[in-house]
CSV table of C-alpha atoms in Angstrom, one decimal:
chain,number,residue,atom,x,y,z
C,9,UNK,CA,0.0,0.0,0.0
C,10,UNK,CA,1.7,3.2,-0.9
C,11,UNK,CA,0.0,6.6,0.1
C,12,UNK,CA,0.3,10.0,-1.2
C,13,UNK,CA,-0.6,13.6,-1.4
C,14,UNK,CA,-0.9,16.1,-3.9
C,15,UNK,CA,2.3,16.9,-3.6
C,16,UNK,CA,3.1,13.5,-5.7
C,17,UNK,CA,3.9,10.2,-5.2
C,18,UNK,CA,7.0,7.6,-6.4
C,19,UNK,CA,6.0,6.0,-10.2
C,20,UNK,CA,4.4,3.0,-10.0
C,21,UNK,CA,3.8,0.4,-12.8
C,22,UNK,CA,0.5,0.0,-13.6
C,23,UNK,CA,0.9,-3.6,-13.8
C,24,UNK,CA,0.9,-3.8,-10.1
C,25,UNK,CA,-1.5,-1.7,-9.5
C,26,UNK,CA,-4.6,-3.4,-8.1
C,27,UNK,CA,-6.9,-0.6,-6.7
C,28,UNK,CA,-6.7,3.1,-6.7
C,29,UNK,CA,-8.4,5.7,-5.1
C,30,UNK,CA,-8.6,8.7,-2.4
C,31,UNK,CA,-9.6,8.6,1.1
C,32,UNK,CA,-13.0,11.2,1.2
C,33,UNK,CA,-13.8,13.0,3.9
C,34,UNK,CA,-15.6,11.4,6.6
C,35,UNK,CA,-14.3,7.7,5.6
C,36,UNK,CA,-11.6,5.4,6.5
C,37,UNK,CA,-9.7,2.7,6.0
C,38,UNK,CA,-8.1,-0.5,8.3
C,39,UNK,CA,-4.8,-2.2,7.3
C,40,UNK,CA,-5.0,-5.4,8.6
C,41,UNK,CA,-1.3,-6.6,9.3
C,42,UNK,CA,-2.5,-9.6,10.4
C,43,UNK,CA,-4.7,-11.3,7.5
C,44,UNK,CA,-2.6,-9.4,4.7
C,45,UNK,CA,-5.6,-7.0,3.7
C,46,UNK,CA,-6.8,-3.8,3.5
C,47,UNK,CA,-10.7,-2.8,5.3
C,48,UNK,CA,-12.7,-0.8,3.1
C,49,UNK,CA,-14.8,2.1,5.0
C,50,UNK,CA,-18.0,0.7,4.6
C,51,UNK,CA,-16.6,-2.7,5.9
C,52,UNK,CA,-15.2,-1.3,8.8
C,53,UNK,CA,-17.9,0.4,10.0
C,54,UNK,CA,-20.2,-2.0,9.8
C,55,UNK,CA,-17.7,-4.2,12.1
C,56,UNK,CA,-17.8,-1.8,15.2
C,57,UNK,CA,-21.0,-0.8,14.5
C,58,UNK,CA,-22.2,-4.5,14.8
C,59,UNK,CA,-20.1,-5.1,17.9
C,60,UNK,CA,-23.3,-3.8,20.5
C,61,UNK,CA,-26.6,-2.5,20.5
C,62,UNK,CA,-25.4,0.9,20.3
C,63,UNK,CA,-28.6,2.2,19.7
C,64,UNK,CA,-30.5,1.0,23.0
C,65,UNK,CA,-27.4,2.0,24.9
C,66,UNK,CA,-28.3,5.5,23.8
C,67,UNK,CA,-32.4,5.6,24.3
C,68,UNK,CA,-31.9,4.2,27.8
C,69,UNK,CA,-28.3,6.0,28.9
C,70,UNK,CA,-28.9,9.7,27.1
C,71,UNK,CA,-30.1,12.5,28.5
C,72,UNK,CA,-31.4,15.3,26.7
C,73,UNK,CA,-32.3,18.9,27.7
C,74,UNK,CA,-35.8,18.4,26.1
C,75,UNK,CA,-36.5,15.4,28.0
C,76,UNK,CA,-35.1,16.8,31.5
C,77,UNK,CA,-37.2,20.2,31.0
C,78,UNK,CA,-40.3,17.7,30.3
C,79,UNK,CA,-39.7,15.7,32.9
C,80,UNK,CA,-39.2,18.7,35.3
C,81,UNK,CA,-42.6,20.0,34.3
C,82,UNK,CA,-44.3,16.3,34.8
C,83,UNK,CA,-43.3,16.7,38.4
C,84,UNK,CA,-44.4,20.3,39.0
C,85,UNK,CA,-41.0,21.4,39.4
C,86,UNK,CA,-40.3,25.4,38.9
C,87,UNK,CA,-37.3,26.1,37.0
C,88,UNK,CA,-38.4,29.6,35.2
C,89,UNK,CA,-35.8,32.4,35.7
C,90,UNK,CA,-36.6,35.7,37.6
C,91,UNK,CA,-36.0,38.9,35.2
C,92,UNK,CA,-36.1,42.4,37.0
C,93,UNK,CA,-38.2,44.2,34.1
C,94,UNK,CA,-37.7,47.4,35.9
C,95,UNK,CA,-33.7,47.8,35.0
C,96,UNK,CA,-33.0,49.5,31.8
C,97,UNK,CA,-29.9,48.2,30.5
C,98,UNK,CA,-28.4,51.3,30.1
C,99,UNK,CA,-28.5,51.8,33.4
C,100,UNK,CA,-28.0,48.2,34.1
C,101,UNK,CA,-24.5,48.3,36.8
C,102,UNK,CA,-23.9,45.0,35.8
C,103,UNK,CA,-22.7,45.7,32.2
C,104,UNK,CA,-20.1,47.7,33.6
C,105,UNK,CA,-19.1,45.4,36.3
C,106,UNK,CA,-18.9,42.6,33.3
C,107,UNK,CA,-17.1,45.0,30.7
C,108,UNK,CA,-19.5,45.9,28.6
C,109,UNK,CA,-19.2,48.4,26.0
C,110,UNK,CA,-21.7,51.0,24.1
C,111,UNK,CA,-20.4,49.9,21.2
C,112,UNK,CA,-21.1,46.0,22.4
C,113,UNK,CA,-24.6,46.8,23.6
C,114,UNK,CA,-25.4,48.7,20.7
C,115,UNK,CA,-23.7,47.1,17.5
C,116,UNK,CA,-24.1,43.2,19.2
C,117,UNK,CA,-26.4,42.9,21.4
C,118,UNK,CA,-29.0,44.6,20.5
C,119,UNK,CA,-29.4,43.3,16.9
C,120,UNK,CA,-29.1,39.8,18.6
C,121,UNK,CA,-31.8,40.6,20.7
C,122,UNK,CA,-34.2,42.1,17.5
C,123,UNK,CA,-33.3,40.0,14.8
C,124,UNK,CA,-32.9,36.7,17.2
C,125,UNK,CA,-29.2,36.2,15.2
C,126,UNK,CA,-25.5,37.7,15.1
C,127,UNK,CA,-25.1,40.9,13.5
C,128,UNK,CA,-22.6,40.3,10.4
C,129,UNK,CA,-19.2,42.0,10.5
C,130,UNK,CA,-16.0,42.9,8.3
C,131,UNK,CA,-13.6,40.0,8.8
C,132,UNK,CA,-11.1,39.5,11.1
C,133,UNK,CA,-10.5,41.9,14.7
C,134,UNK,CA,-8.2,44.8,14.3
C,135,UNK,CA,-8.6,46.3,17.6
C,136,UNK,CA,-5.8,46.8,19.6
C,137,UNK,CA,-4.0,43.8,21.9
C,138,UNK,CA,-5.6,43.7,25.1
C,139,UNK,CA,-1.8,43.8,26.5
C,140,UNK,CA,-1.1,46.9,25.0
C,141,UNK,CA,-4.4,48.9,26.4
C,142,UNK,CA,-4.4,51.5,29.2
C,143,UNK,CA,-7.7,50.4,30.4
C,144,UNK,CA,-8.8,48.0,32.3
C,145,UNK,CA,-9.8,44.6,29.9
C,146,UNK,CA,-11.4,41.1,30.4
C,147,UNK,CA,-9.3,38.3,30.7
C,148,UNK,CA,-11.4,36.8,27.7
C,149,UNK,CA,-10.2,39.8,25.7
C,150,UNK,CA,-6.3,38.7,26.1
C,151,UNK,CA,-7.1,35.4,23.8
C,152,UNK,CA,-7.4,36.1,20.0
C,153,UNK,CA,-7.6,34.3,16.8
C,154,UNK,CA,-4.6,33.9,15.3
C,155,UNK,CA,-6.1,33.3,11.5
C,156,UNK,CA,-9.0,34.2,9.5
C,157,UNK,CA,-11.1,31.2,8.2
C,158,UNK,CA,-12.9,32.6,5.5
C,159,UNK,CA,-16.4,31.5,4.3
C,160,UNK,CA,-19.0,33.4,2.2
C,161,UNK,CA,-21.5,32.8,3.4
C,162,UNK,CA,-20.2,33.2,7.0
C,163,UNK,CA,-20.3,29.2,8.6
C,164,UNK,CA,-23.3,28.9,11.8
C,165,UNK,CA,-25.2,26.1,12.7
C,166,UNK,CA,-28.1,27.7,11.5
C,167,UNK,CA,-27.4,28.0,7.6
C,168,UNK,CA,-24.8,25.1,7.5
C,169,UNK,CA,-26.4,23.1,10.1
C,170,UNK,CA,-25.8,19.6,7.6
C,171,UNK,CA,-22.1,19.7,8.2
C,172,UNK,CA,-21.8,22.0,11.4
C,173,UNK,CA,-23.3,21.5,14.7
C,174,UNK,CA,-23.3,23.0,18.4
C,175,UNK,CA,-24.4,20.2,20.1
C,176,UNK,CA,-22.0,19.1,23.1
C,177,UNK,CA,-22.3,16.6,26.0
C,178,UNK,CA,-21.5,17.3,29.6
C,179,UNK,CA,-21.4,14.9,32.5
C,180,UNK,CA,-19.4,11.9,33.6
C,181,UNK,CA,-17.0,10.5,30.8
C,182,UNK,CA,-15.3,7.1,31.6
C,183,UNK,CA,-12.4,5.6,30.0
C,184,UNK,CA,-12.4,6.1,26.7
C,185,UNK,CA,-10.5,2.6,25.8
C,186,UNK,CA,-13.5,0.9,27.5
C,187,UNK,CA,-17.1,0.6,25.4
C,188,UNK,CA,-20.3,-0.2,27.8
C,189,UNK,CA,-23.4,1.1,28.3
C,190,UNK,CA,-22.1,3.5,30.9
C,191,UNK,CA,-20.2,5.7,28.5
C,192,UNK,CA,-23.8,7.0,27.2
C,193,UNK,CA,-25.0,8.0,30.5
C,194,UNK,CA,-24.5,11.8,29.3
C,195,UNK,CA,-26.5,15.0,28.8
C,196,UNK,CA,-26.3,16.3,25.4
C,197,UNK,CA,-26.8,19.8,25.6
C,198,UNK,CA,-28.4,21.5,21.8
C,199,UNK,CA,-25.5,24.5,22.8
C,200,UNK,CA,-22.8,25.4,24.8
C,201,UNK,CA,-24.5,28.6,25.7
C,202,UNK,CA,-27.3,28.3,28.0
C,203,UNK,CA,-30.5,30.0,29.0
C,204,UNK,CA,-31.1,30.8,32.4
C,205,UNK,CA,-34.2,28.5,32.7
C,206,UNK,CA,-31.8,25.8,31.1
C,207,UNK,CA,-29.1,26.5,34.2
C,208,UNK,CA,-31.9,26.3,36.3
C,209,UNK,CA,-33.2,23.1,35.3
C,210,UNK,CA,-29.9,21.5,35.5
C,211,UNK,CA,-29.3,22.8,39.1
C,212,UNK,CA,-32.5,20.5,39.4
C,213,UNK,CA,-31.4,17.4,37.3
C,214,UNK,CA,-31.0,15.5,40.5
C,215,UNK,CA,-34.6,15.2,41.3
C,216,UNK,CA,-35.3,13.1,38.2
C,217,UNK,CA,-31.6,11.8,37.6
C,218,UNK,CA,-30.8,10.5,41.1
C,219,UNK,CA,-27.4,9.9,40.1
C,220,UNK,CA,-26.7,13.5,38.5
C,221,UNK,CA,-25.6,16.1,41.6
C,222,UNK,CA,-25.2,19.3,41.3
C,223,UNK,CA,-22.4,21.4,43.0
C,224,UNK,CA,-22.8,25.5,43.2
C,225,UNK,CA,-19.3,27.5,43.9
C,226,UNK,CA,-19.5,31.0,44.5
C,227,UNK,CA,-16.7,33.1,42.7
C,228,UNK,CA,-17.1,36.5,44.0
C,229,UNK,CA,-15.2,38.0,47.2
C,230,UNK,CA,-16.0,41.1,49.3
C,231,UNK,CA,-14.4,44.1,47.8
C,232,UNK,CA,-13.1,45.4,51.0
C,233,UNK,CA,-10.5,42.6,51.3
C,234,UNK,CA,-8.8,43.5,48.4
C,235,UNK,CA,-6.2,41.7,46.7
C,236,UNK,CA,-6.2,39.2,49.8
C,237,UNK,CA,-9.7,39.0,49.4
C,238,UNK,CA,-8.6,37.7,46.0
C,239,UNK,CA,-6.4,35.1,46.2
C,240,UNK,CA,-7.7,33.7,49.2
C,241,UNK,CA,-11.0,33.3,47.1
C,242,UNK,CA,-9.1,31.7,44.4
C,243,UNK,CA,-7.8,29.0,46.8
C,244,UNK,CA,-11.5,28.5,48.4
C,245,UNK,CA,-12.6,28.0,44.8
C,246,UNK,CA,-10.3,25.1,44.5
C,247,UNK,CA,-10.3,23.5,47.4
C,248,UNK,CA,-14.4,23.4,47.0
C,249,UNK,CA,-14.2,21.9,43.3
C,250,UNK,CA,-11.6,19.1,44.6
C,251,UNK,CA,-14.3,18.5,47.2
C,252,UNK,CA,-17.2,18.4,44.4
C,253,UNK,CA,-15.1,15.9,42.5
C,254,UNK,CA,-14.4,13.8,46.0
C,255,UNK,CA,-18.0,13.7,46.9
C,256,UNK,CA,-18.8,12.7,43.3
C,257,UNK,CA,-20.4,15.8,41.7
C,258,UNK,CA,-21.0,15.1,38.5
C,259,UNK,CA,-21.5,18.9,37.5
C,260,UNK,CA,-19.8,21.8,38.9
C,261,UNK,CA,-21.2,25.5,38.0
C,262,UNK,CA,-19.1,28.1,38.9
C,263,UNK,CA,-21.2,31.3,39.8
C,264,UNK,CA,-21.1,34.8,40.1
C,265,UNK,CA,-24.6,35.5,40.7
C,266,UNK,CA,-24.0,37.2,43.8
C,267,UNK,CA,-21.6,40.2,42.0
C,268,UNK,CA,-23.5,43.4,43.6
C,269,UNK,CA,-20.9,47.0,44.6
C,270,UNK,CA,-19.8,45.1,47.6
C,271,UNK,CA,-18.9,41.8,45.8
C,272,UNK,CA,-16.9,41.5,43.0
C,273,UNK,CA,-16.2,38.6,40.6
C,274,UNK,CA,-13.5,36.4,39.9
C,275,UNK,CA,-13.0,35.4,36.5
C,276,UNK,CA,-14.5,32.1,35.7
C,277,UNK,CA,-11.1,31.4,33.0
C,278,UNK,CA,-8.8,32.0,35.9
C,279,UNK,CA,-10.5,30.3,38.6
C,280,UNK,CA,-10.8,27.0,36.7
C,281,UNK,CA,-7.6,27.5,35.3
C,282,UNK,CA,-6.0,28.2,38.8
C,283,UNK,CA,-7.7,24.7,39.7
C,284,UNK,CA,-6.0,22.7,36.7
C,285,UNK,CA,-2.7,23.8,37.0
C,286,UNK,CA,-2.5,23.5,40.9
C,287,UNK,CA,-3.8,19.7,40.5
C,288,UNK,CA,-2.8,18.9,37.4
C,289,UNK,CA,-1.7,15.2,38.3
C,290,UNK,CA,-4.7,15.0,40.1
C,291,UNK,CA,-7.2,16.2,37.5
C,292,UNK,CA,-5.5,14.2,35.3
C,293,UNK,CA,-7.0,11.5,36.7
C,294,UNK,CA,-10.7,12.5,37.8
C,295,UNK,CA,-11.0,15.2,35.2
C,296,UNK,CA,-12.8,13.1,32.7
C,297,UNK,CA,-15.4,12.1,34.9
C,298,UNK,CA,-16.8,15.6,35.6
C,299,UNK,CA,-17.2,19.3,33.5
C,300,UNK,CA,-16.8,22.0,34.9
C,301,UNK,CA,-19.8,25.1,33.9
C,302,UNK,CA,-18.5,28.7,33.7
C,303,UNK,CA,-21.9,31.1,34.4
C,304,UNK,CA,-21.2,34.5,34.2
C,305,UNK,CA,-24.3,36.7,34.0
């Protein structure tokens, strides 16, 4: 078997050629060393896919956010989020405590709020490096995108939802060299970006999923302690998640719900980064059986 790119490949005779082709996308291929042959895709997938009933592993393991909102509501369980009407978000305190800009409010969200979608833009960010600023910036706003991947039209899950998706799973993931039943026991979440009756219900999940718990860490600190106040919040933080994971928590939402004049926020990147890199032999071994939600407001 030889394989090659488009950058060329050695001259073969084709006498000895027996088959030819490319690898598309999506498809593979087994070399089987051991009987002398080579697995077409189709083949191959058929073998794993005929190795279990993957399918009733999934309707009695998975859990989706349809079915745990329906099931909530079965039960009579509340789960609708409290909005204060009477705040105007220009006078909203929280944008400002959360780095919000005019220019955010007016050119994102407030097309995303009208039109229900993103507001298209010019390619690519040319606005100063957060490192470089005199003001004070989000830690989010330090991480940029190094290229430009350009599609016309621009690539969602909304127009190119046959070849892109959002969906994600969260919960307990065992080993991934193992295949049982137990590896579907996940929820699959339609998008990493929740609504706030969607956090709710999952702080709730354990009243229909026994199994599923739930662990709440506050990540704001009193203002008047200061930089102490800061680090020694930091270290609470983590010393509560290792707890979470030792008492078996399969989710863990940080939250800074409580941010008001006299509290202020940690940022949920550097508290659950802090927490990685001070157990990072640890994590390494009980990280894949929990995920970690960052809620900011």
């Amino acid at each position: 078997m030889i394989c090659a790119s488009e950058v060329g490949v050695i001259p073969i005779a084709s006498s000895k050629v027996v088959e030819k082709g490319r690898l598309h996308p999506g498809r593979m291929l087994l070399v089987d060393t051991k009987e002398g042959r080579i697995v077409d895709d189709r083949q191959l997938k058929k073998q794993v896919a005929s190795r279990f009933d993957f399918k009733a592993w999934i309707l009695s393991n998975l859990i989706t956010m349809p079915e745990l909102l329906t099931k909530l509501n079965t039960k009579g369980i509340d789960y609708s989020a409290q909005v204060d009407l009477d705040v105007k978000i220009q006078e909203d305190p929280l944008l400002l405590s959360f780095g919000y800009t005019l220019e955010q409010v007016l050119t994102l969200l407030a097309p995303m709020a009208t039109n229900g979608k993103e507001p298209l833009g010019s390619m690519g960010n040319d606005n100063a490096l957060a490192c470089l600023s005199e003001q004070p910036r989000l830690m989010y706003d330090y991480f940029r995108q190094l290229f430009a991947q350009v599609t016309n039209p621009p690539i969602d899950p909304i127009r190119e939802r046959i070849v892109m998706s959002l969906e994600c799973y969260i919960g307990p993931q065992g080993n991934l060299l193992e295949m049982n039943a137990s590896q579907c026991n996940r929820l699959l979440m339609p998008s990493p970006i929740l609504k706030n009756s969607e956090l709710l219900a999952l702080k709730q999940i354990s009243h229909i999923y026994p199994k599923w718990s739930v662990a709440e860490i506050d990540i704001t600190f009193e203002k008047s302690e200061g930089l102490t106040g800061y680090t020694d919040s930091i270290d609470r933080i983590c010393q509560e998640a290792t707890q979470a994971i030792v008492d078996n928590r399969q989710i863990i939402i940080l939250s800074d719900k409580n941010t008001t004049a006299e509290r202020v926020p940690i940022s949920a990147l550097i508290a659950a980064e802090k927490f990685i890199i001070s157990a990072v032999c640890w994590v390494m071994v009980w990280m894949p059986l929990i995920h970690i939600w960052l809620w900011t407001l």
